[in-house]
Amino acid sequence: LDRLGVDCIDLLQFHWWNFQHPAWLDALHELSALRKEGLIREIGVTNFDAHHLRIALAHGIPIVSNQISHSVIDRRAMKTMQLVCEEFGVQILAYGTLAGGFLSNRWLGKKEPATDTLPTWSQMKYKRFIDAAGGWNVFQQLLDTLNQVAIKHTTSIANIASRYVLENK
């Protein structure tokens, strides 16, 4: 707080890498205590799955947001996650809506790049998402479909992909 020059952190996003270690819940309880002291205004989490989010909420942790990847390729934010968030009033803070730029006109009709030749860690990560979702050919079919919708509405693939996330949160 001193380094930030503030009396209270508005939103603290909590990330835990491995839920097999039970200390994640202890850490959230400590953050909740800091919230009661007025040092943290709101608690958010990052990359929690629906199961662990529900556990934290059932323990009375006042979580207001879950920052998770959400795109036409990665739809884990929907269904079970969406139901948990609606039940407890948790907001989804979506990232990766354009999959590191892959969901754009730039990649339409392009040959598949080797993951290790991509210039950024973000693109390497989202290329792995594409591979897991069916591979480059399926991805090109998706881009073609998004492009057809984009042409119909005189816009871009990126705008259609963003709109999808906005309407499916």
PDB file of C-alpha atoms in Angstrom:
ATOM      1  CA  LEU A   1       0.000   0.000   0.000  1.00  0.00           C
ATOM      2  CA  ASP A   2       2.868   2.353   0.810  1.00  0.00           C
ATOM      3  CA  ARG A   3       4.584   1.724  -2.533  1.00  0.00           C
ATOM      4  CA  LEU A   4       1.303   2.307  -4.377  1.00  0.00           C
ATOM      5  CA  GLY A   5       0.577   5.388  -2.299  1.00  0.00           C
ATOM      6  CA  VAL A   6      -2.935   4.203  -1.448  1.00  0.00           C
ATOM      7  CA  ASP A   7      -4.834   3.265   1.697  1.00  0.00           C
ATOM      8  CA  CYS A   8      -6.759   0.460   0.024  1.00  0.00           C
ATOM      9  CA  ILE A   9      -6.366  -1.783  -3.028  1.00  0.00           C
ATOM     10  CA  ASP A  10      -9.522  -1.483  -5.129  1.00  0.00           C
ATOM     11  CA  LEU A  11      -9.394  -4.979  -6.650  1.00  0.00           C
ATOM     12  CA  LEU A  12      -6.889  -7.659  -5.792  1.00  0.00           C
ATOM     13  CA  GLN A  13      -6.782 -10.447  -8.395  1.00  0.00           C
ATOM     14  CA  PHE A  14      -5.662 -13.719  -6.789  1.00  0.00           C
ATOM     15  CA  HIS A  15      -4.082 -16.485  -8.880  1.00  0.00           C
ATOM     16  CA  TRP A  16      -3.234 -19.981  -7.701  1.00  0.00           C
ATOM     17  CA  TRP A  17      -1.345 -22.366  -9.950  1.00  0.00           C
ATOM     18  CA  ASN A  18      -2.040 -25.797  -8.442  1.00  0.00           C
ATOM     19  CA  PHE A  19      -5.257 -26.532  -6.561  1.00  0.00           C
ATOM     20  CA  GLN A  20      -3.910 -29.871  -5.299  1.00  0.00           C
ATOM     21  CA  HIS A  21      -2.165 -27.875  -2.582  1.00  0.00           C
ATOM     22  CA  PRO A  22      -4.933 -26.805  -0.163  1.00  0.00           C
ATOM     23  CA  ALA A  23      -3.293 -23.528   0.913  1.00  0.00           C
ATOM     24  CA  TRP A  24      -5.156 -21.666  -1.863  1.00  0.00           C
ATOM     25  CA  LEU A  25      -8.253 -21.542   0.321  1.00  0.00           C
ATOM     26  CA  ASP A  26      -6.242 -20.401   3.356  1.00  0.00           C
ATOM     27  CA  ALA A  27      -4.749 -17.608   1.261  1.00  0.00           C
ATOM     28  CA  LEU A  28      -8.214 -16.488   0.165  1.00  0.00           C
ATOM     29  CA  HIS A  29      -9.372 -16.452   3.790  1.00  0.00           C
ATOM     30  CA  GLU A  30      -6.398 -14.210   4.624  1.00  0.00           C
ATOM     31  CA  LEU A  31      -7.321 -11.874   1.770  1.00  0.00           C
ATOM     32  CA  SER A  32     -10.886 -11.832   3.056  1.00  0.00           C
ATOM     33  CA  ALA A  33      -9.576 -10.788   6.495  1.00  0.00           C
ATOM     34  CA  LEU A  34      -7.592  -7.966   4.860  1.00  0.00           C
ATOM     35  CA  ARG A  35     -10.787  -6.946   3.099  1.00  0.00           C
ATOM     36  CA  LYS A  36     -12.613  -6.766   6.440  1.00  0.00           C
ATOM     37  CA  GLU A  37      -9.775  -4.565   7.742  1.00  0.00           C
ATOM     38  CA  GLY A  38     -10.388  -2.208   4.805  1.00  0.00           C
ATOM     39  CA  LEU A  39      -7.048  -2.804   3.098  1.00  0.00           C
ATOM     40  CA  ILE A  40      -8.640  -4.491   0.080  1.00  0.00           C
ATOM     41  CA  ARG A  41     -11.937  -3.253  -1.363  1.00  0.00           C
ATOM     42  CA  GLU A  42     -12.748  -6.271  -3.558  1.00  0.00           C
ATOM     43  CA  ILE A  43     -11.285  -9.728  -4.205  1.00  0.00           C
ATOM     44  CA  GLY A  44     -11.103 -11.241  -7.653  1.00  0.00           C
ATOM     45  CA  VAL A  45      -9.553 -14.488  -8.836  1.00  0.00           C
ATOM     46  CA  THR A  46      -7.702 -15.406 -11.992  1.00  0.00           C
ATOM     47  CA  ASN A  47      -8.088 -18.628 -13.993  1.00  0.00           C
ATOM     48  CA  PHE A  48     -10.260 -20.409 -11.445  1.00  0.00           C
ATOM     49  CA  ASP A  49     -12.358 -23.262 -12.787  1.00  0.00           C
ATOM     50  CA  ALA A  50     -16.035 -23.453 -11.820  1.00  0.00           C
ATOM     51  CA  HIS A  51     -15.472 -26.143  -9.189  1.00  0.00           C
ATOM     52  CA  HIS A  52     -12.831 -24.222  -7.225  1.00  0.00           C
ATOM     53  CA  LEU A  53     -14.673 -20.930  -7.610  1.00  0.00           C
ATOM     54  CA  ARG A  54     -17.761 -22.554  -6.083  1.00  0.00           C
ATOM     55  CA  ILE A  55     -15.709 -23.950  -3.187  1.00  0.00           C
ATOM     56  CA  ALA A  56     -14.263 -20.517  -2.398  1.00  0.00           C
ATOM     57  CA  LEU A  57     -17.678 -18.883  -2.572  1.00  0.00           C
ATOM     58  CA  ALA A  58     -19.212 -21.614  -0.387  1.00  0.00           C
ATOM     59  CA  HIS A  59     -16.553 -20.773   2.214  1.00  0.00           C
ATOM     60  CA  GLY A  60     -17.863 -17.218   2.307  1.00  0.00           C
ATOM     61  CA  ILE A  61     -15.021 -15.618   0.353  1.00  0.00           C
ATOM     62  CA  PRO A  62     -16.552 -12.465  -1.217  1.00  0.00           C
ATOM     63  CA  ILE A  63     -15.231 -12.879  -4.775  1.00  0.00           C
ATOM     64  CA  VAL A  64     -16.482 -10.329  -7.292  1.00  0.00           C
ATOM     65  CA  SER A  65     -14.663 -11.431 -10.465  1.00  0.00           C
ATOM     66  CA  ASN A  66     -12.908 -14.281 -12.233  1.00  0.00           C
ATOM     67  CA  GLN A  67     -10.396 -13.253 -14.895  1.00  0.00           C
ATOM     68  CA  ILE A  68     -10.382 -16.067 -17.469  1.00  0.00           C
ATOM     69  CA  SER A  69      -9.665 -16.717 -21.109  1.00  0.00           C
ATOM     70  CA  HIS A  70     -12.819 -16.482 -23.215  1.00  0.00           C
ATOM     71  CA  SER A  71     -13.109 -16.539 -26.996  1.00  0.00           C
ATOM     72  CA  VAL A  72     -14.798 -18.377 -29.846  1.00  0.00           C
ATOM     73  CA  ILE A  73     -11.935 -20.885 -29.496  1.00  0.00           C
ATOM     74  CA  ASP A  74     -11.855 -21.127 -25.685  1.00  0.00           C
ATOM     75  CA  ARG A  75     -15.387 -21.292 -24.303  1.00  0.00           C
ATOM     76  CA  ARG A  76     -14.647 -22.565 -20.798  1.00  0.00           C
ATOM     77  CA  ALA A  77     -16.230 -19.378 -19.414  1.00  0.00           C
ATOM     78  CA  MET A  78     -19.600 -20.638 -20.568  1.00  0.00           C
ATOM     79  CA  LYS A  79     -21.938 -23.292 -19.187  1.00  0.00           C
ATOM     80  CA  THR A  80     -20.884 -24.377 -15.679  1.00  0.00           C
ATOM     81  CA  MET A  81     -18.712 -21.301 -15.058  1.00  0.00           C
ATOM     82  CA  GLN A  82     -21.485 -19.035 -16.257  1.00  0.00           C
ATOM     83  CA  LEU A  83     -23.987 -20.724 -13.924  1.00  0.00           C
ATOM     84  CA  VAL A  84     -21.704 -20.376 -10.882  1.00  0.00           C
ATOM     85  CA  CYS A  85     -21.023 -16.723 -11.686  1.00  0.00           C
ATOM     86  CA  GLU A  86     -24.725 -15.960 -12.122  1.00  0.00           C
ATOM     87  CA  GLU A  87     -25.629 -17.771  -8.890  1.00  0.00           C
ATOM     88  CA  PHE A  88     -23.100 -15.828  -6.797  1.00  0.00           C
ATOM     89  CA  GLY A  89     -22.966 -12.518  -8.684  1.00  0.00           C
ATOM     90  CA  VAL A  90     -19.377 -12.970  -9.865  1.00  0.00           C
ATOM     91  CA  GLN A  91     -18.344 -11.062 -12.990  1.00  0.00           C
ATOM     92  CA  ILE A  92     -16.166 -12.597 -15.699  1.00  0.00           C
ATOM     93  CA  LEU A  93     -13.199 -10.486 -16.739  1.00  0.00           C
ATOM     94  CA  ALA A  94     -12.450 -11.968 -20.145  1.00  0.00           C
ATOM     95  CA  TYR A  95      -8.999 -11.964 -21.673  1.00  0.00           C
ATOM     96  CA  GLY A  96      -7.735 -13.584 -24.843  1.00  0.00           C
ATOM     97  CA  THR A  97     -10.875 -12.635 -26.766  1.00  0.00           C
ATOM     98  CA  LEU A  98      -8.816 -12.351 -29.953  1.00  0.00           C
ATOM     99  CA  ALA A  99      -6.493 -15.258 -29.077  1.00  0.00           C
ATOM    100  CA  GLY A 100      -3.330 -13.191 -29.272  1.00  0.00           C
ATOM    101  CA  GLY A 101      -4.422 -11.717 -32.600  1.00  0.00           C
ATOM    102  CA  PHE A 102      -5.189 -15.041 -34.282  1.00  0.00           C
ATOM    103  CA  LEU A 103      -8.889 -14.164 -34.432  1.00  0.00           C
ATOM    104  CA  SER A 104      -8.386 -11.502 -37.066  1.00  0.00           C
ATOM    105  CA  ASN A 105      -8.349 -11.074 -40.824  1.00  0.00           C
ATOM    106  CA  ARG A 106      -4.540 -11.250 -40.711  1.00  0.00           C
ATOM    107  CA  TRP A 107      -4.596 -15.046 -40.262  1.00  0.00           C
ATOM    108  CA  LEU A 108      -7.369 -15.875 -42.731  1.00  0.00           C
ATOM    109  CA  GLY A 109      -6.049 -18.260 -45.397  1.00  0.00           C
ATOM    110  CA  LYS A 110      -2.532 -18.327 -43.943  1.00  0.00           C
ATOM    111  CA  LYS A 111      -0.349 -21.402 -43.707  1.00  0.00           C
ATOM    112  CA  GLU A 112       0.067 -22.886 -40.258  1.00  0.00           C
ATOM    113  CA  PRO A 113       3.033 -21.402 -38.402  1.00  0.00           C
ATOM    114  CA  ALA A 114       5.238 -23.605 -36.245  1.00  0.00           C
ATOM    115  CA  THR A 115       4.565 -22.709 -32.629  1.00  0.00           C
ATOM    116  CA  ASP A 116       8.221 -22.067 -31.855  1.00  0.00           C
ATOM    117  CA  THR A 117       8.512 -19.560 -34.730  1.00  0.00           C
ATOM    118  CA  LEU A 118       5.837 -17.237 -33.376  1.00  0.00           C
ATOM    119  CA  PRO A 119       7.261 -13.936 -32.110  1.00  0.00           C
ATOM    120  CA  THR A 120       5.495 -13.718 -28.739  1.00  0.00           C
ATOM    121  CA  TRP A 121       4.758 -16.021 -25.817  1.00  0.00           C
ATOM    122  CA  SER A 122       1.103 -14.993 -26.110  1.00  0.00           C
ATOM    123  CA  GLN A 123       0.883 -16.201 -29.709  1.00  0.00           C
ATOM    124  CA  MET A 124       2.597 -19.480 -28.783  1.00  0.00           C
ATOM    125  CA  LYS A 125       0.033 -19.970 -26.013  1.00  0.00           C
ATOM    126  CA  TYR A 126      -2.957 -19.287 -28.264  1.00  0.00           C
ATOM    127  CA  LYS A 127      -1.535 -21.457 -31.030  1.00  0.00           C
ATOM    128  CA  ARG A 128      -1.663 -24.312 -28.503  1.00  0.00           C
ATOM    129  CA  PHE A 129      -5.332 -23.403 -27.857  1.00  0.00           C
ATOM    130  CA  ILE A 130      -5.957 -23.659 -31.609  1.00  0.00           C
ATOM    131  CA  ASP A 131      -4.232 -27.048 -31.728  1.00  0.00           C
ATOM    132  CA  ALA A 132      -6.308 -28.300 -28.773  1.00  0.00           C
ATOM    133  CA  ALA A 133      -9.529 -27.055 -30.375  1.00  0.00           C
ATOM    134  CA  GLY A 134      -9.066 -29.138 -33.522  1.00  0.00           C
ATOM    135  CA  GLY A 135      -6.001 -27.851 -35.316  1.00  0.00           C
ATOM    136  CA  TRP A 136      -5.162 -25.347 -38.016  1.00  0.00           C
ATOM    137  CA  ASN A 137      -7.619 -26.598 -40.654  1.00  0.00           C
ATOM    138  CA  VAL A 138     -10.553 -26.366 -38.228  1.00  0.00           C
ATOM    139  CA  PHE A 139      -9.302 -22.934 -37.182  1.00  0.00           C
ATOM    140  CA  GLN A 140      -9.207 -21.783 -40.824  1.00  0.00           C
ATOM    141  CA  GLN A 141     -12.812 -22.998 -41.240  1.00  0.00           C
ATOM    142  CA  LEU A 142     -13.754 -20.958 -38.161  1.00  0.00           C
ATOM    143  CA  LEU A 143     -12.007 -17.868 -39.542  1.00  0.00           C
ATOM    144  CA  ASP A 144     -13.781 -18.341 -42.870  1.00  0.00           C
ATOM    145  CA  THR A 145     -17.161 -18.523 -41.107  1.00  0.00           C
ATOM    146  CA  LEU A 146     -16.361 -15.458 -38.990  1.00  0.00           C
ATOM    147  CA  ASN A 147     -15.256 -13.652 -42.140  1.00  0.00           C
ATOM    148  CA  GLN A 148     -18.548 -14.422 -43.890  1.00  0.00           C
ATOM    149  CA  VAL A 149     -20.430 -12.925 -40.932  1.00  0.00           C
ATOM    150  CA  ALA A 150     -18.039  -9.952 -40.882  1.00  0.00           C
ATOM    151  CA  ILE A 151     -18.595  -9.262 -44.590  1.00  0.00           C
ATOM    152  CA  LYS A 152     -22.367  -9.419 -44.098  1.00  0.00           C
ATOM    153  CA  HIS A 153     -22.107  -6.766 -41.368  1.00  0.00           C
ATOM    154  CA  THR A 154     -19.341  -4.703 -43.006  1.00  0.00           C
ATOM    155  CA  THR A 155     -16.879  -5.244 -40.186  1.00  0.00           C
ATOM    156  CA  SER A 156     -13.869  -7.399 -39.294  1.00  0.00           C
ATOM    157  CA  ILE A 157     -13.283 -10.877 -37.938  1.00  0.00           C
ATOM    158  CA  ALA A 158     -11.905  -9.300 -34.747  1.00  0.00           C
ATOM    159  CA  ASN A 159     -15.110  -7.326 -34.240  1.00  0.00           C
ATOM    160  CA  ILE A 160     -17.275 -10.418 -34.722  1.00  0.00           C
ATOM    161  CA  ALA A 161     -15.079 -12.440 -32.335  1.00  0.00           C
ATOM    162  CA  SER A 162     -15.284  -9.658 -29.741  1.00  0.00           C
ATOM    163  CA  ARG A 163     -19.024  -9.371 -30.111  1.00  0.00           C
ATOM    164  CA  TYR A 164     -19.357 -13.122 -29.554  1.00  0.00           C
ATOM    165  CA  VAL A 165     -17.612 -12.783 -26.173  1.00  0.00           C
ATOM    166  CA  LEU A 166     -19.729  -9.782 -25.196  1.00  0.00           C
ATOM    167  CA  GLU A 167     -22.925 -11.683 -25.950  1.00  0.00           C
ATOM    168  CA  ASN A 168     -21.775 -14.960 -24.369  1.00  0.00           C
ATOM    169  CA  LYS A 169     -20.392 -14.061 -20.978  1.00  0.00           C
TER     170      LYS A 169
END
